[in-house]
mmCIF file of C-alpha atoms in Angstrom:
data_model
loop_
_atom_site.group_PDB
_atom_site.id
_atom_site.type_symbol
_atom_site.label_atom_id
_atom_site.label_comp_id
_atom_site.label_asym_id
_atom_site.label_seq_id
_atom_site.Cartn_x
_atom_site.Cartn_y
_atom_site.Cartn_z
ATOM 1 C CA UNK A 1 17.437 -5.315 16.378
ATOM 2 C CA UNK A 2 16.828 -4.231 12.783
ATOM 3 C CA UNK A 3 19.576 -5.314 10.397
ATOM 4 C CA UNK A 4 20.653 -2.784 7.783
ATOM 5 C CA UNK A 5 23.315 -2.766 5.098
ATOM 6 C CA UNK A 6 24.725 0.484 3.762
ATOM 7 C CA UNK A 7 26.273 0.753 0.320
ATOM 8 C CA UNK A 8 28.184 4.012 0.471
ATOM 9 C CA UNK A 9 28.386 4.392 -3.311
ATOM 10 C CA UNK A 10 25.983 2.351 -5.388
ATOM 11 C CA UNK A 11 27.096 0.798 -8.672
ATOM 12 C CA UNK A 12 23.474 0.463 -9.802
ATOM 13 C CA UNK A 13 23.112 2.217 -13.159
ATOM 14 C CA UNK A 14 19.601 3.393 -12.268
ATOM 15 C CA UNK A 15 20.351 5.024 -8.928
ATOM 16 C CA UNK A 16 23.750 6.341 -9.908
ATOM 17 C CA UNK A 17 26.682 6.653 -7.461
ATOM 18 C CA UNK A 18 24.743 7.604 -4.325
ATOM 19 C CA UNK A 19 24.490 5.868 -0.945
ATOM 20 C CA UNK A 20 21.740 3.246 -0.781
ATOM 21 C CA UNK A 21 20.559 1.099 2.088
ATOM 22 C CA UNK A 22 18.957 -2.324 2.427
ATOM 23 C CA UNK A 23 16.756 -3.264 5.389
ATOM 24 C CA UNK A 24 16.028 -6.827 6.454
ATOM 25 C CA UNK A 25 12.997 -8.493 4.887
ATOM 26 C CA UNK A 26 10.969 -8.506 8.108
ATOM 27 C CA UNK A 27 10.536 -4.742 7.608
ATOM 28 C CA UNK A 28 8.327 -5.318 4.573
ATOM 29 C CA UNK A 29 4.648 -4.560 4.883
ATOM 30 C CA UNK A 30 2.499 -7.682 5.273
ATOM 31 C CA UNK A 31 -0.047 -5.934 3.029
ATOM 32 C CA UNK A 32 2.346 -5.373 0.111
ATOM 33 C CA UNK A 33 0.745 -6.968 -2.975
ATOM 34 C CA UNK A 34 4.156 -7.973 -4.320
ATOM 35 C CA UNK A 35 5.477 -9.588 -1.151
ATOM 36 C CA UNK A 36 4.928 -13.104 -2.485
ATOM 37 C CA UNK A 37 4.575 -12.342 -6.171
ATOM 38 C CA UNK A 38 6.586 -9.931 -8.289
ATOM 39 C CA UNK A 39 8.884 -8.283 -5.734
ATOM 40 C CA UNK A 40 11.804 -6.886 -7.744
ATOM 41 C CA UNK A 41 14.181 -7.388 -4.808
ATOM 42 C CA UNK A 42 13.607 -11.149 -4.811
ATOM 43 C CA UNK A 43 15.357 -11.723 -8.128
ATOM 44 C CA UNK A 44 18.754 -10.955 -9.600
ATOM 45 C CA UNK A 45 21.864 -9.923 -7.638
ATOM 46 C CA UNK A 46 19.831 -7.858 -5.168
ATOM 47 C CA UNK A 47 17.977 -10.971 -4.006
ATOM 48 C CA UNK A 48 21.145 -12.614 -2.642
ATOM 49 C CA UNK A 49 22.305 -9.379 -1.057
ATOM 50 C CA UNK A 50 18.923 -8.919 0.633
ATOM 51 C CA UNK A 51 18.841 -12.530 1.826
ATOM 52 C CA UNK A 52 22.247 -12.198 3.445
ATOM 53 C CA UNK A 53 21.230 -8.908 5.030
ATOM 54 C CA UNK A 54 18.079 -10.509 6.420
ATOM 55 C CA UNK A 55 19.786 -13.600 7.858
ATOM 56 C CA UNK A 56 22.749 -11.669 9.220
ATOM 57 C CA UNK A 57 25.451 -13.181 7.014
ATOM 58 C CA UNK A 58 26.129 -10.115 4.882
ATOM 59 C CA UNK A 59 29.420 -8.369 5.600
ATOM 60 C CA UNK A 60 29.533 -4.929 7.210
ATOM 61 C CA UNK A 61 26.003 -5.003 8.578
ATOM 62 C CA UNK A 62 24.786 -2.373 10.994
ATOM 63 C CA UNK A 63 21.643 -1.696 12.987
ATOM 64 C CA UNK A 64 19.154 1.197 13.026
ATOM 65 C CA UNK A 65 21.427 3.305 15.226
ATOM 66 C CA UNK A 66 24.232 2.731 12.739
ATOM 67 C CA UNK A 67 21.984 3.757 9.854
ATOM 68 C CA UNK A 68 20.999 6.969 11.618
ATOM 69 C CA UNK A 69 24.622 7.761 12.439
ATOM 70 C CA UNK A 70 25.556 7.266 8.786
ATOM 71 C CA UNK A 71 22.772 9.576 7.602
ATOM 72 C CA UNK A 72 23.709 12.225 10.155
ATOM 73 C CA UNK A 73 27.331 12.138 8.951
ATOM 74 C CA UNK A 74 26.408 12.884 5.331
ATOM 75 C CA UNK A 75 27.066 16.255 3.741
ATOM 76 C CA UNK A 76 24.120 18.690 3.675
ATOM 77 C CA UNK A 77 21.664 17.871 0.871
ATOM 78 C CA UNK A 78 23.349 14.524 0.176
ATOM 79 C CA UNK A 79 20.849 12.286 -1.644
ATOM 80 C CA UNK A 80 20.453 8.875 0.013
ATOM 81 C CA UNK A 81 18.097 6.146 -1.182
ATOM 82 C CA UNK A 82 16.747 4.362 1.867
ATOM 83 C CA UNK A 83 15.508 0.793 1.339
ATOM 84 C CA UNK A 84 16.495 -0.341 -2.120
ATOM 85 C CA UNK A 85 15.005 -3.474 -0.563
ATOM 86 C CA UNK A 86 12.891 -3.606 2.566
ATOM 87 C CA UNK A 87 10.526 -1.044 4.082
ATOM 88 C CA UNK A 88 10.122 0.964 7.274
ATOM 89 C CA UNK A 89 10.336 -1.260 10.375
ATOM 90 C CA UNK A 90 6.918 -2.005 11.829
ATOM 91 C CA UNK A 91 5.055 -3.752 14.615
ATOM 92 C CA UNK A 92 2.275 -5.917 13.171
ATOM 93 C CA UNK A 93 1.840 -3.549 10.237
ATOM 94 C CA UNK A 94 2.089 -0.308 12.224
ATOM 95 C CA UNK A 95 5.235 1.675 11.441
ATOM 96 C CA UNK A 96 7.617 1.843 14.389
ATOM 97 C CA UNK A 97 7.274 5.556 15.123
ATOM 98 C CA UNK A 98 10.230 5.644 17.510
ATOM 99 C CA UNK A 99 12.621 4.320 14.867
ATOM 100 C CA UNK A 100 11.134 6.547 12.162
ATOM 101 C CA UNK A 101 11.457 9.665 14.323
ATOM 102 C CA UNK A 102 15.068 8.728 14.978
ATOM 103 C CA UNK A 103 15.732 8.537 11.226
ATOM 104 C CA UNK A 104 13.886 11.780 10.508
ATOM 105 C CA UNK A 105 15.973 13.567 13.122
ATOM 106 C CA UNK A 106 19.206 12.178 11.652
ATOM 107 C CA UNK A 107 18.119 13.279 8.177
ATOM 108 C CA UNK A 108 17.689 16.949 9.113
ATOM 109 C CA UNK A 109 19.514 18.968 6.433
ATOM 110 C CA UNK A 110 20.011 15.847 4.273
ATOM 111 C CA UNK A 111 17.965 14.496 1.357
ATOM 112 C CA UNK A 112 17.186 10.885 2.237
ATOM 113 C CA UNK A 113 14.053 9.397 0.705
ATOM 114 C CA UNK A 114 12.236 6.090 0.471
ATOM 115 C CA UNK A 115 8.989 4.355 -0.505
ATOM 116 C CA UNK A 116 6.514 2.435 1.606
ATOM 117 C CA UNK A 117 3.853 -0.173 0.979
ATOM 118 C CA UNK A 118 2.542 0.033 4.539
ATOM 119 C CA UNK A 119 -1.227 0.277 4.785
ATOM 120 C CA UNK A 120 -2.582 3.801 5.183
ATOM 121 C CA UNK A 121 -4.239 3.338 8.543
ATOM 122 C CA UNK A 122 -4.390 6.318 10.912
ATOM 123 C CA UNK A 123 -1.147 5.525 12.752
ATOM 124 C CA UNK A 124 0.832 5.011 9.561
ATOM 125 C CA UNK A 125 -0.626 8.086 7.890
ATOM 126 C CA UNK A 126 0.305 10.278 10.854
ATOM 127 C CA UNK A 127 3.833 8.842 10.962
ATOM 128 C CA UNK A 128 4.403 9.272 7.216
ATOM 129 C CA UNK A 129 2.884 12.754 7.164
ATOM 130 C CA UNK A 130 5.098 13.890 10.042
ATOM 131 C CA UNK A 131 8.214 12.494 8.358
ATOM 132 C CA UNK A 132 7.453 14.276 5.086
ATOM 133 C CA UNK A 133 6.697 17.516 6.910
ATOM 134 C CA UNK A 134 10.090 17.317 8.590
ATOM 135 C CA UNK A 135 12.134 16.746 5.445
ATOM 136 C CA UNK A 136 12.321 12.971 5.084
ATOM 137 C CA UNK A 137 10.440 12.086 1.906
ATOM 138 C CA UNK A 138 8.404 8.906 2.130
ATOM 139 C CA UNK A 139 6.603 8.052 -1.099
ATOM 140 C CA UNK A 140 3.376 6.092 -0.775
ATOM 141 C CA UNK A 141 3.656 3.145 -3.173
ATOM 142 C CA UNK A 142 0.438 2.303 -5.005
ATOM 143 C CA UNK A 143 -0.715 -0.002 -7.782
ATOM 144 C CA UNK A 144 -3.569 2.134 -9.097
ATOM 145 C CA UNK A 145 -3.731 5.813 -9.989
ATOM 146 C CA UNK A 146 -6.912 6.242 -7.944
ATOM 147 C CA UNK A 147 -4.950 5.175 -4.870
ATOM 148 C CA UNK A 148 -2.178 7.594 -5.778
ATOM 149 C CA UNK A 149 -4.802 10.341 -5.976
ATOM 150 C CA UNK A 150 -6.046 9.366 -2.525
ATOM 151 C CA UNK A 151 -2.545 9.622 -1.067
ATOM 152 C CA UNK A 152 -1.965 13.044 -2.609
ATOM 153 C CA UNK A 153 -5.390 14.161 -1.343
ATOM 154 C CA UNK A 154 -3.951 13.448 2.125
ATOM 155 C CA UNK A 155 -0.905 15.592 1.365
ATOM 156 C CA UNK A 156 1.535 12.724 0.750
ATOM 157 C CA UNK A 157 3.809 12.169 -2.265
ATOM 158 C CA UNK A 158 2.798 9.102 -4.258
ATOM 159 C CA UNK A 159 4.199 6.734 -6.849
ATOM 160 C CA UNK A 160 2.504 3.966 -8.783
ATOM 161 C CA UNK A 161 3.385 0.936 -10.875
ATOM 162 C CA UNK A 162 1.840 0.546 -14.315
ATOM 163 C CA UNK A 163 1.364 -2.528 -16.470
ATOM 164 C CA UNK A 164 4.139 -2.875 -19.027
ATOM 165 C CA UNK A 165 1.563 -3.738 -21.707
ATOM 166 C CA UNK A 166 -0.496 -0.593 -21.192
ATOM 167 C CA UNK A 167 0.064 2.815 -22.715
ATOM 168 C CA UNK A 168 1.564 5.029 -20.006
ATOM 169 C CA UNK A 169 -1.096 7.385 -18.622
ATOM 170 C CA UNK A 170 -0.611 11.155 -18.546
ATOM 171 C CA UNK A 171 -3.337 11.991 -16.000
ATOM 172 C CA UNK A 172 -4.808 10.451 -12.872
ATOM 173 C CA UNK A 173 -8.585 10.022 -12.478
ATOM 174 C CA UNK A 174 -8.600 13.400 -10.685
ATOM 175 C CA UNK A 175 -6.606 15.094 -13.430
ATOM 176 C CA UNK A 176 -3.193 15.176 -11.782
ATOM 177 C CA UNK A 177 -0.139 14.902 -13.998
ATOM 178 C CA UNK A 178 1.581 11.520 -14.240
ATOM 179 C CA UNK A 179 5.320 11.499 -14.912
ATOM 180 C CA UNK A 180 6.888 8.183 -15.911
ATOM 181 C CA UNK A 181 10.257 7.660 -14.231
ATOM 182 C CA UNK A 182 12.735 9.582 -16.451
ATOM 183 C CA UNK A 183 15.274 6.775 -16.108
ATOM 184 C CA UNK A 184 12.810 4.579 -18.027
ATOM 185 C CA UNK A 185 11.855 7.081 -20.722
ATOM 186 C CA UNK A 186 14.819 9.341 -21.386
ATOM 187 C CA UNK A 187 17.460 8.604 -24.003
ATOM 188 C CA UNK A 188 19.932 10.387 -21.773
ATOM 189 C CA UNK A 189 21.630 8.688 -18.849
ATOM 190 C CA UNK A 190 19.190 9.804 -16.188
ATOM 191 C CA UNK A 191 19.776 8.378 -12.712
ATOM 192 C CA UNK A 192 18.239 8.954 -9.300
ATOM 193 C CA UNK A 193 21.267 11.110 -8.538
ATOM 194 C CA UNK A 194 20.539 13.474 -11.428
ATOM 195 C CA UNK A 195 16.727 13.272 -11.389
ATOM 196 C CA UNK A 196 15.850 13.569 -7.674
ATOM 197 C CA UNK A 197 12.077 13.733 -8.344
ATOM 198 C CA UNK A 198 11.280 10.997 -5.834
ATOM 199 C CA UNK A 199 13.096 12.911 -3.103
ATOM 200 C CA UNK A 200 10.872 15.973 -3.494
ATOM 201 C CA UNK A 201 7.473 16.944 -2.155
ATOM 202 C CA UNK A 202 5.148 17.251 -5.155
ATOM 203 C CA UNK A 203 1.541 17.204 -6.354
ATOM 204 C CA UNK A 204 2.011 14.890 -9.357
ATOM 205 C CA UNK A 205 2.400 11.110 -9.534
ATOM 206 C CA UNK A 206 5.577 9.331 -10.565
ATOM 207 C CA UNK A 207 4.883 6.084 -12.403
ATOM 208 C CA UNK A 208 7.202 3.122 -12.820
ATOM 209 C CA UNK A 209 6.619 0.800 -15.760
ATOM 210 C CA UNK A 210 6.725 -2.841 -14.674
ATOM 211 C CA UNK A 211 9.997 -4.329 -15.860
ATOM 212 C CA UNK A 212 12.677 -6.908 -15.134
ATOM 213 C CA UNK A 213 12.507 -10.659 -14.609
ATOM 214 C CA UNK A 214 9.363 -10.361 -12.439
ATOM 215 C CA UNK A 215 7.407 -8.299 -14.991
ATOM 216 C CA UNK A 216 4.829 -11.003 -15.757
ATOM 217 C CA UNK A 217 3.997 -11.459 -12.075
ATOM 218 C CA UNK A 218 3.791 -7.714 -11.554
ATOM 219 C CA UNK A 219 1.459 -7.331 -14.525
ATOM 220 C CA UNK A 220 -0.766 -10.048 -13.057
ATOM 221 C CA UNK A 221 -1.015 -8.156 -9.771
ATOM 222 C CA UNK A 222 -1.909 -4.975 -11.639
ATOM 223 C CA UNK A 223 -4.829 -6.518 -13.551
#
């Protein structure tokens, strides 16, 4: 059973007041470069919340069926951030296609989205491509713009993390536009709720500047 916590209205100033979910830590990709160094979800208030979700002590936990039921009950076009911590459930690094298909079906007519650090092997690529084609946006998380280019070449939306000490890039190696997360660059109060870029299919890369208490570790990974 996959443990999931649903926050029906987030108080996070970055996401804005939208539903967000947290999936147990075992869902994380074993190939994620931040899994043991720099993971933003392993510090601050989110770390405790994620730990309790993972060990089953968090209040109001549900399972994957409960998550899908919640998504299905949302109003049409309701934005939902899946996995503020955690990733898509997997079996030895291969995304669990049965569970993903269940979520994609529940999301029909809704605007749920997420990110994944799962390795782009054939099985995972096919699963992610099918999900995106059917309206559930899964962003491929990368650490280098060349990798983001490779994901977009395959028809997948991509995001990347950039070193906080570097000047933010404007183009990828293949000339694609790079847009730094508006919540990090705008003087206005931009949130995921108002921005929605990560929930859309697109041909440009969204970049996140390394930040927070783990910034030094993240920058080390990005060297």
